[in-house]
Every structure is written in C-alpha cells, then in structure tokens.
C-alpha cells in the first residue's frame, strides 16, 4: 500500500541525489514533489504542511548546503522525518492489570472488527497468551455465528452468547468464564453502526465501565482515507482509545490515513 508513495519519493530522491550542488531552488523543487507525492497518497494537507516545513528548516541549514553530497543529506533528512512521523516509539498492546485482560475492538459497521478479532487472537496466541473471543454484537443476526466460525477456523475458543442478550452482561459473563476455558485474554468484538451515534457510544461506554479493558482499539477501514482520522477522534473523545488498527490494508488504499492518524492523535496507530 505504501508502494506508490515510496516509488514517487524514490524518484524525487534520485533527482536530488543527481545534483552536484544544491541551492534553495533545487531544494524547493524537491520539496514540492515530496509534497505532491504525500498529498496524492491521501495524507492530510495539514500533516503534509507541517512535514514540509520541518524538512525545509532542516534542509536549508548551512551544513547541508556546504556538504559534498547535499542531495544525499536532504534524502536523509526526509527519511528521518518520515520515520519520526510514523512514530519512533513503538507502543505495544496494553495487557496490564489483573488477568483476565480484555482488549475491546470498536468501530463503524463493516470496518473489519470481527475479522480483526480473529487476527488479533492469533497474534495474541503467538505472544504466548490464551485468547478468548467474545461476541458482544447482538444486533446483526449472523454476527455471533461469524465469530464462532472464525474461532473454530483458528482454534480459539469463543464465548457462547446468544442474539438478544445484553452486550454488557455477555462481557461480564465471558470474563467470569475465561479461566474455565483456560483463557487469559478477552477479545471483545462489539457492534458497529453506520454512523457514530449516542446509542452506540453509550453501549460501548457501558462495556468499558463494566470490563475496564486494558486496551481499546479502533478498527478503521484503510479505504476510508482521511475520514479515518475524524472517526478516530470521535471514538477517542468518548472512549479514550489506545490505538487504531487499519484494516483492509491489502486493498488499494493509499496509506495516507496511517500517517495522519499517527500524527493527529496521541493514541498510536497500529497496523
Ligand atoms: N480484503 C480484506 N477484507 C477484509 C479485511 N477485514 C475485513 N474484511 C472484510 O470486510 C467485511 C466486513 O468485515 P467484518 O470483520 O465483518 O467487519 P465488522 O466491523 O465486524 O462489521 P459489523 O460487525 O457489521 O460492524 C467482510 O466482508 C470481511 O471479509 C481485510 O483485512 N482485508
Ligand atoms: Mg462484526
């Protein structure tokens, strides 16, 4: 997904490296192309603006201009700035607190929560945890079966909830049943809505209250591009999310949302 962006940046870098000397004009031209490449990758214009300003102030320094390989220096600066933008700190999933730990997945309808719950369970198992999938989406008739199917495909136990039950009660009962099922980490698959509404947020808030999950992750469809940032902000305001999982990265999403979610939220973007 980042291939397009990196191809474009590579060609800008090639041009910059080709210059024996760099003057302000060369650098400005290079920056203009970096800016275009980022905007075409669907990175939010405010993120791009800040990013370009940062590179400009570092690149216009005397050391760069007078170095023997100014083009190389600028390329290094852009690389370093991109790495910083993506997050220098690596933040792990929070599984602290007395077991069983819970990780709550939230997100709009169809964003990929249920599928991600399965992927997360596999990831947790690789990390030595014993995951327990909890279907807390009681509205879509097939939602519980969907998670049960995923669970049986990957050999992860799924809490036995029934449609129509109260999602908060399901989560509480699942927590109580975790150890009996030899599990130490609950993955809560919650319901989605077409739009963010009070009812959804209220329900998610009640689950959060009751379970006190160690981490709450927003699952956002990478295809929603910049909207993912606004969605993340709304969920963060109400639930104080710990991170974002961008789903459907195998599609033809342009990647900008990843850079923008990382840049605009104190929460980390995980993918
Ligand atoms: N290609 C691709 N498709 C995905 C991915 N994740 C989910 N999907 C598909 O997207 C659709 C919705 O995924 P779900 O996991 O059911 O999404 P959800 O958020 O649980 O949906 P609701 O429960 O209805 O809110 C399904 O058809 C999935 O197969 C992914 O990483 N790649
Ligand atoms: Mg679902």
mmCIF file with all atom_site columns, C-alpha atoms in Angstrom, residues 108-216:
data_model
loop_
_atom_site.group_PDB
_atom_site.id
_atom_site.type_symbol
_atom_site.label_atom_id
_atom_site.label_alt_id
_atom_site.label_comp_id
_atom_site.label_asym_id
_atom_site.label_entity_id
_atom_site.label_seq_id
_atom_site.pdbx_PDB_ins_code
_atom_site.Cartn_x
_atom_site.Cartn_y
_atom_site.Cartn_z
_atom_site.occupancy
_atom_site.B_iso_or_equiv
_atom_site.pdbx_formal_charge
_atom_site.auth_seq_id
_atom_site.auth_comp_id
_atom_site.auth_asym_id
_atom_site.auth_atom_id
_atom_site.pdbx_PDB_model_num
ATOM 1   C CA . UNK A 1 108 ? -18.113 1.580   12.489 1.00 0.00 ? 108 UNK A CA 1
ATOM 2   C CA . UNK A 1 109 ? -20.182 -1.048  10.723 1.00 0.00 ? 109 UNK A CA 1
ATOM 3   C CA . UNK A 1 110 ? -18.205 -3.198  8.334  1.00 0.00 ? 110 UNK A CA 1
ATOM 4   C CA . UNK A 1 111 ? -14.887 -1.682  9.359  1.00 0.00 ? 111 UNK A CA 1
ATOM 5   C CA . UNK A 1 112 ? -13.442 -5.138  9.995  1.00 0.00 ? 112 UNK A CA 1
ATOM 6   C CA . UNK A 1 113 ? -13.873 -5.630  13.767 1.00 0.00 ? 113 UNK A CA 1
ATOM 7   C CA . UNK A 1 114 ? -14.916 -9.272  13.648 1.00 0.00 ? 114 UNK A CA 1
ATOM 8   C CA . UNK A 1 115 ? -12.219 -10.246 11.156 1.00 0.00 ? 115 UNK A CA 1
ATOM 9   C CA . UNK A 1 116 ? -9.646  -8.291  13.151 1.00 0.00 ? 116 UNK A CA 1
ATOM 10  C CA . UNK A 1 117 ? -10.767 -10.036 16.360 1.00 0.00 ? 117 UNK A CA 1
ATOM 11  C CA . UNK A 1 118 ? -9.649  -13.313 14.764 1.00 0.00 ? 118 UNK A CA 1
ATOM 12  C CA . UNK A 1 119 ? -6.346  -11.834 13.595 1.00 0.00 ? 119 UNK A CA 1
ATOM 13  C CA . UNK A 1 120 ? -5.715  -10.314 16.996 1.00 0.00 ? 120 UNK A CA 1
ATOM 14  C CA . UNK A 1 121 ? -6.467  -13.637 18.701 1.00 0.00 ? 121 UNK A CA 1
ATOM 15  C CA . UNK A 1 122 ? -3.872  -15.355 16.501 1.00 0.00 ? 122 UNK A CA 1
ATOM 16  C CA . UNK A 1 123 ? -1.358  -12.624 17.243 1.00 0.00 ? 123 UNK A CA 1
ATOM 17  C CA . UNK A 1 124 ? -2.023  -12.924 20.978 1.00 0.00 ? 124 UNK A CA 1
ATOM 18  C CA . UNK A 1 125 ? -1.557  -16.666 20.863 1.00 0.00 ? 125 UNK A CA 1
ATOM 19  C CA . UNK A 1 126 ? 1.806   -16.200 19.123 1.00 0.00 ? 126 UNK A CA 1
ATOM 20  C CA . UNK A 1 127 ? 2.751   -13.914 22.005 1.00 0.00 ? 127 UNK A CA 1
ATOM 21  C CA . UNK A 1 128 ? 2.024   -16.718 24.437 1.00 0.00 ? 128 UNK A CA 1
ATOM 22  C CA . UNK A 1 129 ? -1.400  -15.508 25.567 1.00 0.00 ? 129 UNK A CA 1
ATOM 23  C CA . UNK A 1 130 ? -4.545  -17.607 25.614 1.00 0.00 ? 130 UNK A CA 1
ATOM 24  C CA . UNK A 1 131 ? -7.206  -15.549 23.817 1.00 0.00 ? 131 UNK A CA 1
ATOM 25  C CA . UNK A 1 132 ? -10.966 -15.850 24.313 1.00 0.00 ? 132 UNK A CA 1
ATOM 26  C CA . UNK A 1 133 ? -13.200 -14.390 21.601 1.00 0.00 ? 133 UNK A CA 1
ATOM 27  C CA . UNK A 1 134 ? -16.302 -12.653 22.914 1.00 0.00 ? 134 UNK A CA 1
ATOM 28  C CA . UNK A 1 135 ? -19.182 -11.863 20.549 1.00 0.00 ? 135 UNK A CA 1
ATOM 29  C CA . UNK A 1 136 ? -20.783 -8.742  22.005 1.00 0.00 ? 136 UNK A CA 1
ATOM 30  C CA . UNK A 1 137 ? -22.581 -7.759  18.817 1.00 0.00 ? 137 UNK A CA 1
ATOM 31  C CA . UNK A 1 138 ? -26.142 -8.897  19.374 1.00 0.00 ? 138 UNK A CA 1
ATOM 32  C CA . UNK A 1 139 ? -27.820 -6.818  16.682 1.00 0.00 ? 139 UNK A CA 1
ATOM 33  C CA . UNK A 1 140 ? -26.713 -8.322  13.408 1.00 0.00 ? 140 UNK A CA 1
ATOM 34  C CA . UNK A 1 141 ? -28.225 -11.825 13.411 1.00 0.00 ? 141 UNK A CA 1
ATOM 35  C CA . UNK A 1 142 ? -25.192 -13.523 11.850 1.00 0.00 ? 142 UNK A CA 1
ATOM 36  C CA . UNK A 1 143 ? -22.567 -11.678 13.895 1.00 0.00 ? 143 UNK A CA 1
ATOM 37  C CA . UNK A 1 144 ? -22.215 -14.281 16.635 1.00 0.00 ? 144 UNK A CA 1
ATOM 38  C CA . UNK A 1 145 ? -22.006 -17.146 14.148 1.00 0.00 ? 145 UNK A CA 1
ATOM 39  C CA . UNK A 1 146 ? -19.414 -15.214 12.153 1.00 0.00 ? 146 UNK A CA 1
ATOM 40  C CA . UNK A 1 147 ? -17.126 -15.014 15.179 1.00 0.00 ? 147 UNK A CA 1
ATOM 41  C CA . UNK A 1 148 ? -17.798 -18.635 16.097 1.00 0.00 ? 148 UNK A CA 1
ATOM 42  C CA . UNK A 1 149 ? -16.774 -19.699 12.591 1.00 0.00 ? 149 UNK A CA 1
ATOM 43  C CA . UNK A 1 150 ? -13.586 -17.646 12.774 1.00 0.00 ? 150 UNK A CA 1
ATOM 44  C CA . UNK A 1 151 ? -12.836 -19.090 16.214 1.00 0.00 ? 151 UNK A CA 1
ATOM 45  C CA . UNK A 1 152 ? -13.224 -22.657 15.032 1.00 0.00 ? 152 UNK A CA 1
ATOM 46  C CA . UNK A 1 153 ? -11.062 -21.964 11.967 1.00 0.00 ? 153 UNK A CA 1
ATOM 47  C CA . UNK A 1 154 ? -8.180  -20.769 14.096 1.00 0.00 ? 154 UNK A CA 1
ATOM 48  C CA . UNK A 1 155 ? -8.801  -22.999 17.097 1.00 0.00 ? 155 UNK A CA 1
ATOM 49  C CA . UNK A 1 156 ? -9.583  -20.205 19.545 1.00 0.00 ? 156 UNK A CA 1
ATOM 50  C CA . UNK A 1 157 ? -12.494 -20.633 21.996 1.00 0.00 ? 157 UNK A CA 1
ATOM 51  C CA . UNK A 1 158 ? -15.483 -18.346 21.552 1.00 0.00 ? 158 UNK A CA 1
ATOM 52  C CA . UNK A 1 159 ? -17.784 -17.383 24.400 1.00 0.00 ? 159 UNK A CA 1
ATOM 53  C CA . UNK A 1 160 ? -21.253 -18.764 23.831 1.00 0.00 ? 160 UNK A CA 1
ATOM 54  C CA . UNK A 1 161 ? -23.532 -15.750 23.659 1.00 0.00 ? 161 UNK A CA 1
ATOM 55  C CA . UNK A 1 162 ? -26.974 -15.616 22.090 1.00 0.00 ? 162 UNK A CA 1
ATOM 56  C CA . UNK A 1 163 ? -28.615 -12.900 19.997 1.00 0.00 ? 163 UNK A CA 1
ATOM 57  C CA . UNK A 1 164 ? -30.766 -10.544 22.018 1.00 0.00 ? 164 UNK A CA 1
ATOM 58  C CA . UNK A 1 165 ? -28.728 -10.812 25.212 1.00 0.00 ? 165 UNK A CA 1
ATOM 59  C CA . UNK A 1 166 ? -27.421 -7.639  26.787 1.00 0.00 ? 166 UNK A CA 1
ATOM 60  C CA . UNK A 1 167 ? -23.903 -6.938  25.450 1.00 0.00 ? 167 UNK A CA 1
ATOM 61  C CA . UNK A 1 168 ? -22.683 -5.730  28.851 1.00 0.00 ? 168 UNK A CA 1
ATOM 62  C CA . UNK A 1 169 ? -23.987 -8.895  30.530 1.00 0.00 ? 169 UNK A CA 1
ATOM 63  C CA . UNK A 1 170 ? -22.309 -11.002 27.835 1.00 0.00 ? 170 UNK A CA 1
ATOM 64  C CA . UNK A 1 171 ? -18.949 -9.369  28.507 1.00 0.00 ? 171 UNK A CA 1
ATOM 65  C CA . UNK A 1 172 ? -19.257 -9.779  32.264 1.00 0.00 ? 172 UNK A CA 1
ATOM 66  C CA . UNK A 1 173 ? -20.221 -13.438 31.924 1.00 0.00 ? 173 UNK A CA 1
ATOM 67  C CA . UNK A 1 174 ? -17.383 -14.004 29.444 1.00 0.00 ? 174 UNK A CA 1
ATOM 68  C CA . UNK A 1 175 ? -14.888 -12.548 31.872 1.00 0.00 ? 175 UNK A CA 1
ATOM 69  C CA . UNK A 1 176 ? -16.118 -14.890 34.569 1.00 0.00 ? 176 UNK A CA 1
ATOM 70  C CA . UNK A 1 177 ? -15.881 -17.839 32.169 1.00 0.00 ? 177 UNK A CA 1
ATOM 71  C CA . UNK A 1 178 ? -12.417 -17.034 30.825 1.00 0.00 ? 178 UNK A CA 1
ATOM 72  C CA . UNK A 1 179 ? -10.322 -19.146 33.200 1.00 0.00 ? 179 UNK A CA 1
ATOM 73  C CA . UNK A 1 180 ? -12.708 -22.084 32.950 1.00 0.00 ? 180 UNK A CA 1
ATOM 74  C CA . UNK A 1 181 ? -11.956 -22.016 29.231 1.00 0.00 ? 181 UNK A CA 1
ATOM 75  C CA . UNK A 1 182 ? -8.214  -21.807 30.012 1.00 0.00 ? 182 UNK A CA 1
ATOM 76  C CA . UNK A 1 183 ? -8.060  -18.279 28.618 1.00 0.00 ? 183 UNK A CA 1
ATOM 77  C CA . UNK A 1 184 ? -6.327  -15.194 29.969 1.00 0.00 ? 184 UNK A CA 1
ATOM 78  C CA . UNK A 1 185 ? -7.118  -12.536 27.356 1.00 0.00 ? 185 UNK A CA 1
ATOM 79  C CA . UNK A 1 186 ? -10.569 -11.497 26.198 1.00 0.00 ? 186 UNK A CA 1
ATOM 80  C CA . UNK A 1 187 ? -11.024 -10.040 22.734 1.00 0.00 ? 187 UNK A CA 1
ATOM 81  C CA . UNK A 1 188 ? -14.334 -8.190  22.749 1.00 0.00 ? 188 UNK A CA 1
ATOM 82  C CA . UNK A 1 189 ? -15.986 -7.918  19.348 1.00 0.00 ? 189 UNK A CA 1
ATOM 83  C CA . UNK A 1 190 ? -18.532 -5.120  19.660 1.00 0.00 ? 190 UNK A CA 1
ATOM 84  C CA . UNK A 1 191 ? -21.352 -3.981  17.388 1.00 0.00 ? 191 UNK A CA 1
ATOM 85  C CA . UNK A 1 192 ? -20.868 -1.385  14.687 1.00 0.00 ? 192 UNK A CA 1
ATOM 86  C CA . UNK A 1 193 ? -23.178 1.315   13.375 1.00 0.00 ? 193 UNK A CA 1
ATOM 87  C CA . UNK A 1 194 ? -23.314 3.083   10.062 1.00 0.00 ? 194 UNK A CA 1
ATOM 88  C CA . UNK A 1 195 ? -22.651 6.361   11.831 1.00 0.00 ? 195 UNK A CA 1
ATOM 89  C CA . UNK A 1 196 ? -21.382 7.307   15.228 1.00 0.00 ? 196 UNK A CA 1
ATOM 90  C CA . UNK A 1 197 ? -24.476 7.705   17.389 1.00 0.00 ? 197 UNK A CA 1
ATOM 91  C CA . UNK A 1 198 ? -25.323 8.156   21.020 1.00 0.00 ? 198 UNK A CA 1
ATOM 92  C CA . UNK A 1 199 ? -26.761 4.691   21.416 1.00 0.00 ? 199 UNK A CA 1
ATOM 93  C CA . UNK A 1 200 ? -23.602 3.005   20.144 1.00 0.00 ? 200 UNK A CA 1
ATOM 94  C CA . UNK A 1 201 ? -21.300 5.200   22.185 1.00 0.00 ? 201 UNK A CA 1
ATOM 95  C CA . UNK A 1 202 ? -23.457 4.689   25.282 1.00 0.00 ? 202 UNK A CA 1
ATOM 96  C CA . UNK A 1 203 ? -23.309 0.928   24.890 1.00 0.00 ? 203 UNK A CA 1
ATOM 97  C CA . UNK A 1 204 ? -19.558 0.916   24.284 1.00 0.00 ? 204 UNK A CA 1
ATOM 98  C CA . UNK A 1 205 ? -19.132 3.192   27.286 1.00 0.00 ? 205 UNK A CA 1
ATOM 99  C CA . UNK A 1 206 ? -21.096 0.766   29.484 1.00 0.00 ? 206 UNK A CA 1
ATOM 100 C CA . UNK A 1 207 ? -18.982 -2.179  28.316 1.00 0.00 ? 207 UNK A CA 1
ATOM 101 C CA . UNK A 1 208 ? -15.863 -0.151  29.088 1.00 0.00 ? 208 UNK A CA 1
ATOM 102 C CA . UNK A 1 209 ? -17.192 0.701   32.570 1.00 0.00 ? 209 UNK A CA 1
ATOM 103 C CA . UNK A 1 210 ? -18.063 -2.895  33.345 1.00 0.00 ? 210 UNK A CA 1
ATOM 104 C CA . UNK A 1 211 ? -14.979 -4.620  31.965 1.00 0.00 ? 211 UNK A CA 1
ATOM 105 C CA . UNK A 1 212 ? -12.294 -1.968  32.382 1.00 0.00 ? 212 UNK A CA 1
ATOM 106 C CA . UNK A 1 213 ? -10.415 -3.276  29.326 1.00 0.00 ? 213 UNK A CA 1
ATOM 107 C CA . UNK A 1 214 ? -6.632  -2.927  29.323 1.00 0.00 ? 214 UNK A CA 1
ATOM 108 C CA . UNK A 1 215 ? -6.773  -1.541  25.812 1.00 0.00 ? 215 UNK A CA 1
ATOM 109 C CA . UNK A 1 216 ? -9.435  -0.235  23.435 1.00 0.00 ? 216 UNK A CA 1
#
